Coordinates of C-alpha atoms and ligand atoms in Angstrom, one line a residue:
M273 CA 75.4 89.1 87.3
C274 CA 73.4 92.5 85.8
G275 CA 73.3 95.5 87.2
I276 CA 70.2 97.8 88.2
V277 CA 70.9 101.6 88.7
G278 CA 68.1 104.2 88.3
Y279 CA 68.1 107.8 89.9
V280 CA 65.7 110.2 90.4
G281 CA 66.1 113.3 92.1
R282 CA 67.7 117.2 90.9
R283 CA 70.9 117.0 90.2
P284 CA 72.2 115.8 86.3
G285 CA 71.3 111.8 86.2
Q286 CA 74.0 110.4 83.9
P287 CA 77.2 110.6 85.4
I288 CA 75.5 108.9 88.8
I289 CA 74.0 106.2 86.5
L290 CA 77.3 105.9 84.9
S291 CA 79.5 105.8 88.7
G292 CA 76.9 103.4 89.9
L293 CA 77.0 100.8 87.0
R294 CA 81.2 101.1 87.3
R295 CA 80.3 100.3 91.5
L296 CA 78.3 97.5 90.5
E297 CA 81.7 96.6 88.1
Y298 CA 81.9 93.2 90.1
R299 CA 79.1 91.6 89.6
G300 CA 80.2 91.1 85.5
Y301 CA 78.4 92.3 82.9
D302 CA 78.9 91.8 79.0
S303 CA 77.4 95.3 77.7
A304 CA 75.1 98.1 78.9
G305 CA 73.5 100.5 78.6
L306 CA 71.5 103.9 80.0
A307 CA 69.0 105.6 79.3
M308 CA 67.8 109.2 80.2
V309 CA 64.3 110.5 80.4
E310 CA 64.3 113.4 78.2
P311 CA 61.2 116.3 77.1
D312 CA 58.8 113.9 75.5
R313 CA 61.6 111.0 74.7
L314 CA 64.3 108.8 75.3
A315 CA 67.7 109.7 75.4
V316 CA 69.4 106.4 75.0
V317 CA 73.2 103.9 74.8
R318 CA 74.2 101.0 74.4
A319 CA 77.5 99.6 73.9
V320 CA 78.9 96.2 74.2
G321 CA 82.3 95.5 75.9
N322 CA 83.5 96.9 79.3
L323 CA 82.1 100.4 80.6
D324 CA 84.5 102.4 79.0
S325 CA 82.7 101.9 75.3
L326 CA 79.8 102.7 77.2
F327 CA 81.4 105.9 78.5
A328 CA 82.4 106.6 75.1
A329 CA 79.0 106.2 73.5
A330 CA 77.3 108.2 76.3
D331 CA 79.9 111.0 75.7
G332 CA 77.4 112.4 73.2
L333 CA 73.9 111.9 74.9
D334 CA 75.4 114.5 77.2
S335 CA 72.2 114.9 79.2
S336 CA 71.1 116.9 82.0
S337 CA 67.8 114.5 83.3
C338 CA 67.6 114.3 86.3
T339 CA 65.5 110.8 85.6
G340 CA 67.4 107.7 84.5
L341 CA 68.2 104.0 83.8
G342 CA 71.4 102.1 83.6
H343 CA 72.3 98.8 83.3
T344 CA 74.8 96.1 83.3
R345 CA 73.9 93.1 81.8
W346 CA 75.7 89.3 81.4
A347 CA 74.4 87.0 78.3
T348 CA 71.9 84.6 79.2
H349 CA 68.9 85.0 76.4
G350 CA 70.5 86.6 73.5
R351 CA 74.1 87.1 72.9
P352 CA 76.1 90.0 74.2
S353 CA 75.1 92.8 72.1
E354 CA 74.3 96.1 71.4
E355 CA 70.6 95.2 70.1
N356 CA 69.9 92.3 73.7
A357 CA 71.9 95.5 76.0
H358 CA 69.8 96.9 78.2
P359 CA 67.5 99.5 78.8
H360 CA 65.3 98.0 76.7
Q361 CA 62.0 100.3 74.7
D362 CA 58.5 99.8 73.6
C363 CA 57.2 99.7 70.1
G364 CA 56.8 103.9 70.7
G365 CA 60.3 104.3 72.5
R366 CA 58.6 105.8 75.1
I367 CA 58.8 103.2 77.6
S368 CA 62.2 102.0 79.0
I369 CA 63.2 99.4 81.4
V370 CA 66.3 97.5 83.1
V371 CA 66.1 94.0 83.6
N372 CA 67.9 91.2 85.7
G373 CA 67.2 87.9 86.6
I374 CA 64.7 85.5 84.1
V375 CA 61.4 85.6 82.9
E376 CA 61.4 81.9 82.0
N377 CA 57.6 82.6 79.9
Y378 CA 59.6 84.4 77.9
K379 CA 58.6 82.9 74.4
S380 CA 54.5 82.3 75.2
L381 CA 54.4 85.9 76.0
R382 CA 56.6 86.8 72.9
E383 CA 54.5 85.1 70.7
E384 CA 51.1 86.1 72.0
L385 CA 52.8 90.1 72.0
V386 CA 54.0 89.7 68.2
G387 CA 50.6 88.5 67.4
R388 CA 49.2 92.0 68.5
G389 CA 51.6 93.7 66.9
H390 CA 54.4 94.4 69.0
V391 CA 57.8 94.8 67.3
F392 CA 60.8 93.2 69.2
T393 CA 64.2 94.6 68.7
S394 CA 66.0 92.6 70.4
E395 CA 66.4 88.1 71.2
T396 CA 66.2 88.7 74.9
D397 CA 64.0 87.4 77.4
A398 CA 63.6 90.7 78.9
E399 CA 61.5 93.2 76.2
V400 CA 58.3 91.5 76.4
V401 CA 58.5 93.7 80.1
V402 CA 57.7 96.4 78.2
H403 CA 56.0 95.9 75.7
L404 CA 53.3 93.8 78.8
I405 CA 53.9 97.6 80.2
E406 CA 53.3 99.0 76.8
E407 CA 50.2 97.6 76.5
H408 CA 48.3 98.0 80.2
M409 CA 49.6 101.9 80.5
G410 CA 45.7 103.5 80.1
D411 CA 46.3 104.0 83.7
G412 CA 49.7 104.9 84.9
L413 CA 53.1 103.4 85.0
A414 CA 53.1 101.9 88.4
A415 CA 49.6 100.3 87.5
A416 CA 51.1 99.2 84.0
V417 CA 54.3 97.9 86.0
R418 CA 51.4 95.7 88.6
E419 CA 49.5 94.1 85.4
T420 CA 52.4 93.4 84.0
V421 CA 54.1 91.6 87.2
A422 CA 51.2 89.3 87.3
R423 CA 52.1 87.7 83.6
L424 CA 55.8 86.7 84.3
D425 CA 56.7 83.2 85.8
G426 CA 60.3 83.4 86.8
H427 CA 62.7 85.4 88.9
Y428 CA 63.5 88.8 88.6
A429 CA 64.0 92.2 89.5
F430 CA 63.4 95.6 86.8
C431 CA 62.6 99.2 87.4
A432 CA 60.4 101.1 84.3
T433 CA 60.6 105.1 83.1
S434 CA 58.8 106.7 80.8
V435 CA 58.5 110.3 79.1
D436 CA 54.7 110.5 79.9
E437 CA 55.2 110.2 83.7
P438 CA 58.9 112.4 84.2
G439 CA 60.2 111.8 87.4
L440 CA 59.0 108.9 88.0
I441 CA 60.2 105.5 88.2
V442 CA 59.2 101.7 88.7
G443 CA 61.2 98.9 90.4
T444 CA 59.7 95.8 91.5
R445 CA 61.6 91.9 92.5
H446 CA 60.4 88.3 92.0
E447 CA 63.4 86.9 94.0
A448 CA 66.6 88.7 93.1
P449 CA 67.9 92.1 94.1
L450 CA 66.5 95.1 94.5
V451 CA 67.3 98.3 96.5
V452 CA 66.2 101.9 97.5
G453 CA 68.7 104.4 98.2
V454 CA 66.6 107.0 100.6
G455 CA 69.0 110.8 99.3
D456 CA 68.2 113.7 100.5
G457 CA 65.5 115.4 97.7
E458 CA 67.2 112.1 95.4
M459 CA 66.2 108.9 95.4
F460 CA 68.6 105.3 93.6
L461 CA 67.2 101.9 92.7
A462 CA 70.0 99.4 92.5
S463 CA 71.1 95.8 92.4
A464 CA 72.9 96.2 95.1
I465 CA 74.1 98.8 98.1
P466 CA 77.4 99.9 96.8
A467 CA 75.9 102.0 93.3
F468 CA 74.7 104.5 95.6
L469 CA 76.6 103.8 99.1
C470 CA 78.4 107.3 98.3
H471 CA 75.3 109.7 98.1
T472 CA 72.8 108.2 101.0
K473 CA 73.1 104.9 103.5
R474 CA 70.1 104.8 103.3
M475 CA 67.7 102.4 102.0
V476 CA 64.6 100.7 102.0
V477 CA 64.5 96.8 101.5
L478 CA 62.1 95.5 98.7
E479 CA 60.4 91.6 98.9
D480 CA 59.5 89.9 97.1
D481 CA 56.5 91.5 95.0
D482 CA 56.3 94.8 95.5
V483 CA 56.4 97.8 93.7
A484 CA 58.4 100.8 94.9
V485 CA 56.4 104.0 93.2
V486 CA 59.7 105.8 93.6
R487 CA 60.0 109.8 93.0
A488 CA 62.8 112.5 93.4
D489 CA 60.7 113.2 97.0
G490 CA 60.3 109.7 98.3
V491 CA 59.0 106.2 97.9
T492 CA 55.6 104.2 98.3
V493 CA 55.7 100.4 98.3
T494 CA 52.9 98.4 97.5
D495 CA 52.1 94.8 96.8
V496 CA 50.7 93.3 93.5
A497 CA 47.5 94.4 94.1
G498 CA 48.3 98.3 94.5
G499 CA 48.1 97.5 98.7
P500 CA 50.3 99.8 100.8
V501 CA 53.0 98.2 102.1
D502 CA 55.0 99.5 105.1
R503 CA 58.7 99.1 103.6
P504 CA 60.8 101.7 106.6
A505 CA 64.2 102.7 106.2
Q506 CA 66.9 101.4 107.3
E507 CA 70.6 101.8 107.5
V508 CA 73.2 100.1 106.0
P509 CA 75.2 98.8 107.8
W510 CA 78.8 99.7 105.9
D511 CA 81.1 102.6 105.6
D512 CA 80.9 104.8 102.7
D513 CA 85.1 103.3 101.6
A514 CA 84.2 99.2 101.5
A515 CA 83.4 100.6 97.9
E516 CA 86.6 102.0 97.5
K517 CA 90.0 100.0 96.8
G518 CA 91.6 102.5 100.3
G519 CA 95.0 103.0 98.7
Y520 CA 95.8 99.1 97.9
E521 CA 96.1 98.1 94.3
T522 CA 92.9 95.9 93.9
F523 CA 89.9 95.0 96.1
M524 CA 91.1 91.6 96.5
L525 CA 94.3 92.7 97.8
K526 CA 92.3 94.8 100.0
E527 CA 89.8 92.7 101.5
I528 CA 92.6 90.0 102.0
Y529 CA 94.3 92.6 104.3
E530 CA 90.7 93.7 106.2
Q531 CA 91.0 90.0 106.5
P532 CA 91.9 90.0 110.9
T533 CA 88.3 92.2 111.1
A534 CA 86.4 90.4 109.0
I535 CA 86.7 87.5 112.0
A536 CA 87.2 89.4 114.6
D537 CA 83.6 91.9 112.8
T538 CA 81.7 88.2 113.7
L539 CA 82.4 86.7 116.5
A540 CA 81.8 89.9 118.6
G541 CA 79.6 90.0 121.1
R542 CA 79.1 86.3 119.8
L543 CA 82.6 85.4 121.9
D544 CA 83.4 85.8 125.2
D545 CA 87.0 85.5 127.0
D546 CA 86.5 82.7 128.4
G547 CA 85.3 81.1 125.5
G548 CA 81.8 80.4 126.1
V549 CA 79.8 81.9 123.0
D550 CA 76.1 83.3 122.0
L551 CA 74.0 82.9 119.1
S552 CA 70.7 84.3 120.3
D553 CA 71.2 86.1 117.4
V554 CA 70.7 83.1 115.1
G555 CA 66.9 82.0 116.5
L556 CA 67.8 78.4 116.1
S557 CA 65.8 76.9 119.9
D558 CA 68.4 74.8 121.9
D559 CA 64.8 72.4 121.2
L560 CA 65.5 72.1 118.1
L561 CA 69.9 71.8 118.0
R562 CA 68.9 68.8 120.5
R563 CA 66.6 66.9 118.0
L564 CA 68.6 67.1 115.1
R565 CA 69.6 63.8 113.5
R566 CA 71.9 65.4 110.7
I567 CA 72.6 68.4 109.2
Y568 CA 73.4 68.7 105.3
I569 CA 75.5 71.6 104.1
V570 CA 74.5 72.9 101.2
A571 CA 76.8 75.2 99.2
C572 CA 78.8 76.8 95.9
G573 CA 82.7 77.5 95.2
T574 CA 84.2 79.7 98.2
S575 CA 81.4 78.8 100.0
Y576 CA 81.2 74.8 99.7
H577 CA 85.1 74.7 100.9
A578 CA 84.4 76.6 104.4
G579 CA 81.6 74.1 105.1
L580 CA 84.5 71.5 103.8
V581 CA 86.3 72.6 106.1
A582 CA 84.0 73.3 108.7
S583 CA 82.2 70.1 108.9
Y584 CA 85.1 68.3 110.5
A585 CA 84.7 69.9 113.6
L586 CA 80.7 69.8 113.7
E587 CA 80.6 66.4 113.3
R588 CA 83.8 65.5 115.9
L589 CA 82.6 68.7 118.8
A590 CA 78.8 68.2 117.9
R591 CA 78.5 63.8 117.1
V592 CA 75.8 64.8 114.4
P593 CA 76.5 63.4 111.3
V594 CA 77.3 65.3 108.7
Q595 CA 76.9 65.5 105.1
I596 CA 78.0 68.5 102.2
E597 CA 77.4 68.7 98.9
V598 CA 77.1 71.3 95.9
A599 CA 73.8 73.4 95.8
S600 CA 73.3 73.0 92.2
E601 CA 73.9 68.6 92.6
F602 CA 72.2 68.7 95.8
R603 CA 68.7 70.4 94.5
Y604 CA 68.5 67.3 91.9
R605 CA 69.3 64.0 93.8
D606 CA 65.9 64.0 95.6
P607 CA 67.5 64.2 99.2
V608 CA 65.8 62.1 102.3
L609 CA 64.9 65.8 104.7
D610 CA 62.9 65.2 107.8
A611 CA 62.3 67.6 110.0
E612 CA 64.9 66.8 112.6
T613 CA 67.9 67.1 109.6
L614 CA 69.8 71.1 109.9
V615 CA 69.5 72.3 106.0
I616 CA 73.4 74.8 106.5
A617 CA 73.1 77.1 102.8
I618 CA 76.3 78.7 103.1
T619 CA 76.1 81.6 100.6
Q620 CA 78.1 84.8 101.5
S621 CA 76.4 86.9 98.5
G622 CA 72.5 85.2 99.7
E623 CA 71.7 85.3 96.0
T624 CA 72.6 82.4 94.6
L625 CA 70.0 80.9 92.1
D626 CA 71.7 77.2 93.3
T627 CA 71.3 77.6 96.5
L628 CA 68.3 79.5 97.0
V629 CA 67.1 76.5 95.4
A630 CA 68.5 74.2 97.2
M631 CA 66.8 76.1 100.9
R632 CA 63.5 75.9 98.8
L633 CA 63.5 72.4 98.5
S634 CA 64.7 71.9 102.3
R635 CA 62.2 73.8 103.5
A636 CA 59.5 72.4 100.9
A637 CA 60.4 68.9 102.8
G638 CA 60.1 69.6 106.2
A639 CA 63.9 71.1 107.3
P640 CA 64.6 73.5 109.7
V641 CA 67.3 75.8 107.1
L642 CA 69.7 78.5 108.4
A643 CA 71.5 80.7 106.0
L644 CA 75.1 81.5 106.4
T645 CA 75.3 84.5 104.6
N646 CA 77.2 88.4 104.6
I647 CA 74.2 90.6 103.1
M648 CA 71.6 91.7 105.2
G649 CA 67.9 91.8 103.2
S650 CA 69.6 89.5 101.1
Q651 CA 67.0 86.3 99.5
A652 CA 68.8 84.2 101.6
T653 CA 67.5 85.8 104.7
R654 CA 63.9 85.6 103.6
D655 CA 64.2 82.1 102.7
A656 CA 65.6 80.8 106.0
D657 CA 64.6 79.6 109.4
A658 CA 67.2 81.4 111.1
V659 CA 70.4 83.7 110.1
L660 CA 73.9 83.6 110.6
F661 CA 75.3 86.4 109.7
T662 CA 78.8 87.0 108.7
R663 CA 80.0 90.7 109.5
A664 CA 82.6 90.8 106.0
G665 CA 81.5 93.7 105.7
L666 CA 81.6 94.6 101.9
E667 CA 83.4 92.0 99.7
I668 CA 83.3 93.3 96.2
G669 CA 86.7 91.1 93.8
V670 CA 84.9 87.9 92.0
A671 CA 87.9 85.4 94.2
A672 CA 85.9 86.0 97.7
T673 CA 88.0 85.2 100.1
K674 CA 87.6 87.6 103.2
T675 CA 83.5 86.5 103.5
H676 CA 85.2 82.7 103.3
T677 CA 87.8 83.3 106.8
A678 CA 84.8 84.9 107.9
Q679 CA 82.6 81.9 107.2
V680 CA 84.5 79.3 108.8
A681 CA 85.1 81.1 111.6
A682 CA 81.1 81.9 111.5
L683 CA 80.6 77.9 111.1
L684 CA 83.3 77.1 114.6
L685 CA 81.1 79.9 116.9
F686 CA 77.8 77.2 115.4
T687 CA 79.8 74.2 116.4
L688 CA 80.7 74.8 119.8
H689 CA 77.6 76.7 120.3
L690 CA 76.3 73.3 118.9
A691 CA 78.4 71.1 120.7
E692 CA 77.2 73.0 124.2
V693 CA 74.1 72.6 123.8
R694 CA 73.9 68.8 122.9
G695 CA 76.3 68.6 125.8
A696 CA 78.1 66.3 123.2
A697 CA 82.2 67.8 124.2
P698 CA 84.1 68.4 127.0
T699 CA 83.5 72.1 128.1
D700 CA 86.6 71.9 129.0
E701 CA 87.5 71.9 125.0
L702 CA 84.9 73.8 124.0
I703 CA 86.6 76.5 125.9
R704 CA 90.2 75.5 124.9
V705 CA 89.0 76.1 121.2
G706 CA 86.8 79.3 122.1
R707 CA 89.6 81.3 123.6
A708 CA 92.1 79.9 120.7
L709 CA 89.6 81.3 118.0
R710 CA 89.3 85.1 119.7
N711 CA 93.2 84.7 119.2
V712 CA 91.8 83.8 115.0
P713 CA 92.3 88.0 113.7
Q714 CA 95.9 88.1 115.8
D715 CA 96.9 85.2 113.6
V716 CA 95.7 86.3 110.4
Q717 CA 97.6 89.3 111.5
A718 CA 100.9 88.5 112.5
Y719 CA 100.5 86.2 109.1
L720 CA 99.8 89.1 106.4
D721 CA 102.4 90.7 108.1
N722 CA 105.2 88.9 108.1
H723 CA 104.8 86.5 105.4
R724 CA 108.5 86.7 103.8
G725 CA 109.5 84.3 101.5
L726 CA 106.0 84.0 100.0
D727 CA 106.7 86.6 96.9
E728 CA 109.6 84.9 96.2
I729 CA 107.7 81.6 95.5
A730 CA 105.7 83.3 93.5
E731 CA 108.3 85.1 91.8
R732 CA 109.9 81.3 90.7
Y733 CA 106.9 79.2 90.2
H734 CA 104.1 81.8 88.5
D735 CA 105.6 80.7 84.8
R736 CA 103.8 77.0 85.7
R737 CA 101.2 75.8 83.5
F738 CA 99.6 72.9 85.7
F739 CA 99.8 73.0 89.6
L740 CA 98.7 70.2 92.2
Y741 CA 97.9 70.7 95.7
L742 CA 97.0 68.4 98.8
G743 CA 95.4 68.4 102.1
R744 CA 94.5 65.6 104.4
H745 CA 91.3 66.0 106.4
T746 CA 90.8 70.1 107.4
G747 CA 93.4 70.4 104.9
F748 CA 91.2 69.2 102.7
G749 CA 89.0 72.2 102.4
V750 CA 92.0 74.4 102.3
C751 CA 93.7 73.1 99.2
L752 CA 90.8 72.8 97.4
E753 CA 90.0 76.8 98.4
G754 CA 93.8 77.6 97.7
A755 CA 93.7 76.0 94.0
L756 CA 90.7 77.1 93.6
K757 CA 91.5 80.6 93.8
L758 CA 94.7 80.3 91.7
K759 CA 92.9 78.9 88.9
E760 CA 89.8 81.5 88.9
I761 CA 92.2 85.0 88.6
S762 CA 95.4 83.9 86.7
Y763 CA 93.2 80.9 84.4
I764 CA 96.5 78.5 85.2
P765 CA 94.3 75.0 84.9
T766 CA 94.7 73.4 88.8
E767 CA 93.8 70.0 90.4
A768 CA 93.0 70.2 94.5
Y769 CA 93.1 66.1 95.9
A770 CA 92.5 65.0 98.9
A771 CA 96.5 63.6 99.7
G772 CA 95.5 60.3 100.0
E773 CA 94.0 59.9 97.3
M774 CA 96.9 61.3 95.3
K775 CA 97.6 57.6 94.5
H776 CA 95.1 56.5 93.1
G777 CA 96.0 58.6 90.2
P778 CA 97.0 62.7 90.4
I779 CA 100.8 61.4 91.2
A780 CA 100.5 60.4 86.8
L781 CA 100.8 64.1 86.5
L782 CA 103.9 64.3 89.0
D783 CA 107.3 65.4 86.9
E784 CA 110.5 67.0 87.5
G785 CA 110.0 70.0 89.6
S786 CA 105.8 70.2 89.3
P787 CA 104.8 72.4 92.0
V788 CA 102.8 70.7 94.3
V789 CA 101.1 72.5 97.2
V790 CA 100.9 71.4 99.7
V791 CA 99.3 72.8 102.9
A792 CA 100.6 70.9 106.0
T793 CA 100.2 72.7 109.4
D794 CA 99.1 70.7 112.7
G795 CA 96.4 68.4 112.9
P796 CA 95.6 64.4 113.8
V797 CA 96.7 63.1 110.4
Y798 CA 99.9 65.6 109.9
P799 CA 102.0 62.5 109.9
K800 CA 99.9 60.6 106.9
L801 CA 101.1 63.6 105.1
V802 CA 104.1 63.4 106.0
S803 CA 104.1 60.4 103.6
N804 CA 102.7 61.9 100.9
I805 CA 105.0 64.9 100.9
E806 CA 107.8 62.2 100.2
E807 CA 105.6 59.9 97.9
V808 CA 105.7 63.5 95.7
R809 CA 109.3 64.3 96.7
A810 CA 110.1 60.9 95.2
R811 CA 109.0 61.4 92.3
K812 CA 111.6 64.6 92.7
A813 CA 107.9 67.3 92.0
D814 CA 108.6 71.1 94.4
V815 CA 106.7 70.5 97.2
I816 CA 105.4 73.8 98.4
A817 CA 103.7 73.7 102.1
V818 CA 102.1 75.5 104.5
A819 CA 103.2 74.5 108.2
S820 CA 103.0 75.8 111.6
E821 CA 106.0 78.6 111.9
D822 CA 107.8 75.8 114.4
N823 CA 107.9 73.1 112.5
T824 CA 111.7 73.0 111.7
A825 CA 111.1 69.3 110.3
I826 CA 109.8 70.2 107.4
D827 CA 111.9 72.6 106.8
E828 CA 114.3 69.8 105.3
L829 CA 110.8 68.2 103.6
A830 CA 109.3 71.2 100.9
T831 CA 111.1 72.8 98.8
A832 CA 109.9 75.9 99.6
V833 CA 107.3 76.6 103.4
L834 CA 105.6 79.0 103.7
H835 CA 105.2 79.1 107.5
V836 CA 101.9 80.1 109.0
P837 CA 101.3 81.3 112.7
R838 CA 100.7 77.5 115.0
C839 CA 97.0 77.5 116.0
D840 CA 94.3 74.9 117.1
P841 CA 94.3 72.5 114.5
W842 CA 90.6 73.5 114.0
L843 CA 91.2 76.9 113.7
A844 CA 94.4 76.7 111.4
P845 CA 92.0 76.4 107.8
I846 CA 91.8 79.8 108.4
V847 CA 95.5 80.8 109.1
A848 CA 96.7 78.8 106.6
V849 CA 94.1 79.7 103.6
V850 CA 95.8 83.3 104.2
P851 CA 99.7 82.2 102.1
L852 CA 97.2 80.0 99.1
Q853 CA 95.4 83.7 98.6
L854 CA 98.3 85.9 98.3
L855 CA 101.0 82.9 96.4
A856 CA 97.1 82.4 93.8
Y857 CA 97.3 86.8 93.5
R858 CA 101.4 87.4 93.1
I859 CA 101.1 84.5 90.8
A860 CA 98.1 86.5 88.8
R861 CA 99.5 89.5 88.6
L862 CA 102.7 88.3 87.4
T863 CA 101.0 87.0 84.9
G864 CA 99.2 90.5 84.3
C865 CA 95.8 88.9 84.9
D866 CA 92.7 91.1 86.3
V867 CA 92.4 89.9 89.4
D868 CA 89.1 91.7 90.3
Q869 CA 87.1 90.6 87.6
P870 CA 88.7 87.6 86.1
R871 CA 87.0 86.6 82.7
N872 CA 83.9 85.2 82.1
L873 CA 83.2 85.3 86.2
A874 CA 81.0 86.9 88.2
K875 CA 80.3 87.7 91.9
T876 CA 76.8 86.6 92.7
V877 CA 75.4 83.7 90.3
T878 CA 71.7 84.1 90.1
V879 CA 71.3 81.5 86.6
E880 CA 71.5 78.0 86.9
Ligands
M6R542 O1 77.7 84.5 97.0 P1 77.9 82.7 97.6 O2 78.5 82.5 98.3 O3 76.6 82.4 97.2 O4 78.9 82.3 95.9 C1 79.5 81.5 95.4 C2 80.6 80.9 94.2 O5 79.7 81.6 92.9 C3 81.5 82.1 94.9 O6 81.9 81.2 96.4 C4 82.9 81.6 93.7 O7 83.2 79.8 94.0 C5 83.5 83.2 93.6 N1 83.9 83.1 92.4 C6 84.7 82.3 94.5 O8 86.1 83.0 94.1

């Protein structure tokens, strides 16, 4: 949510900032703006709606300035409007700022500033920042930013620039992302790496309350008191083409097809040919793992579904009680936590506010926190005791796909490690699952290479107004994920249920021809699931089953079958979710939806 782009260098900044904003579109926004520092004035344009409106407005600006700021805004305080769009200017029109996040104490600050004669032009919480900076400009912009930070409560990142100090941008962050891209004679500031990835692969990751003083020839970082801090530049682990569609019609389709690589990279160096696991990169001691008496998994959306899928294996193989909760509920339920409860927080972005708050709350209660994330340097990596990285690469499609399957693979790795350390499962069973896990990338690839029947099913059902999804055991999380994918990118209402619960209510929804998607890969409850399919068919509803490739018996039972490679039941969810991603994708395309940027959704949800 909200995207910041700053540029200071030797080239005209306007096209660089605008293309950076284009690369942050996936974060979600409803208005956008640009401010360029001209000699003795700011040139500012803002527009409501998508970036095309801003690009059109910026045409008239035609600035050749080499310093400027850009912003995409996802409205929280104040409706989407030109006045509320960033950048915001001070009363004198000499300072400009862009803010991501929320300034919680903005009301009292605004009253105070108005009392001292400041004139506000927007309804936003963010505008207080520029007026505070204006008040403290006596010792220059960097000092003014430091003074301002001391007055703010909330979680935010912001950048400021001033016509009185051309060639300078000052940026800071507090529990919201901001990275500095280090180029050759030019520097970038951004909420996320893709904004500058086509210009440089070197970056400085800022920590909370760092103040970065950025000029074309380099960056100096201090703490809020002005004391120097050392933030060495590091290499971005993604290729330049990660932010490009690479010949695919959408990012989502590209990312679906990247899953074999995402899973293989996540397993690389952590799983040997004999199924042995090495998770020494994670930083959790064997002693702690042996002492654990309980595991809590907290996450949101698709990450929650990954946790749900893996929770069955964790409990069964590692013999630890596992509780799983959506982060937005967990934080308010006053959970019972202690030093022997491991909290696993799953968040691909590492920035989801509900999950971050759940993590902080857990640590404050003395529970060790393991973060499972895809993003180096993200807030989750700072707020955790240990980090297990997925290595799925950059995911731009708002609908998570490759990060989900990589999460499940990583959680299964962790399960095998925990089970081994605790001596909780027979070694030969762990080896069998470990070896099968090594083959999962090939299984997913095999399905992607041959998904016969899928396009016909999408064509046949794409105009239906409701889909029911059913699954049991590990297939329950898969059906929840399949239903979420369809509803978020096609806007078709879906309901996902544990198949055994169907008779307690959802069965009333079924009618002749209602599409019911059933995750029916092999597993301990497969025979029970067959009974549920019979119940659906008895109501004349249609069953679209996902089943193992050599399960021909199900062809007689279901209306249509999506056959996937047969694999170990613990791993089947990774393969079984792929046809559901593709089915949702095809249906959304047939209904003309924008799958990469569905309405109302943001890739990273940094508000409560
Ligand atoms: O970055 P996170 O994994 O914490 O994100 C959690 C959810 O916001 C995310 O999975 C969301 O549900 C996606 N739209 C799913 O496609």
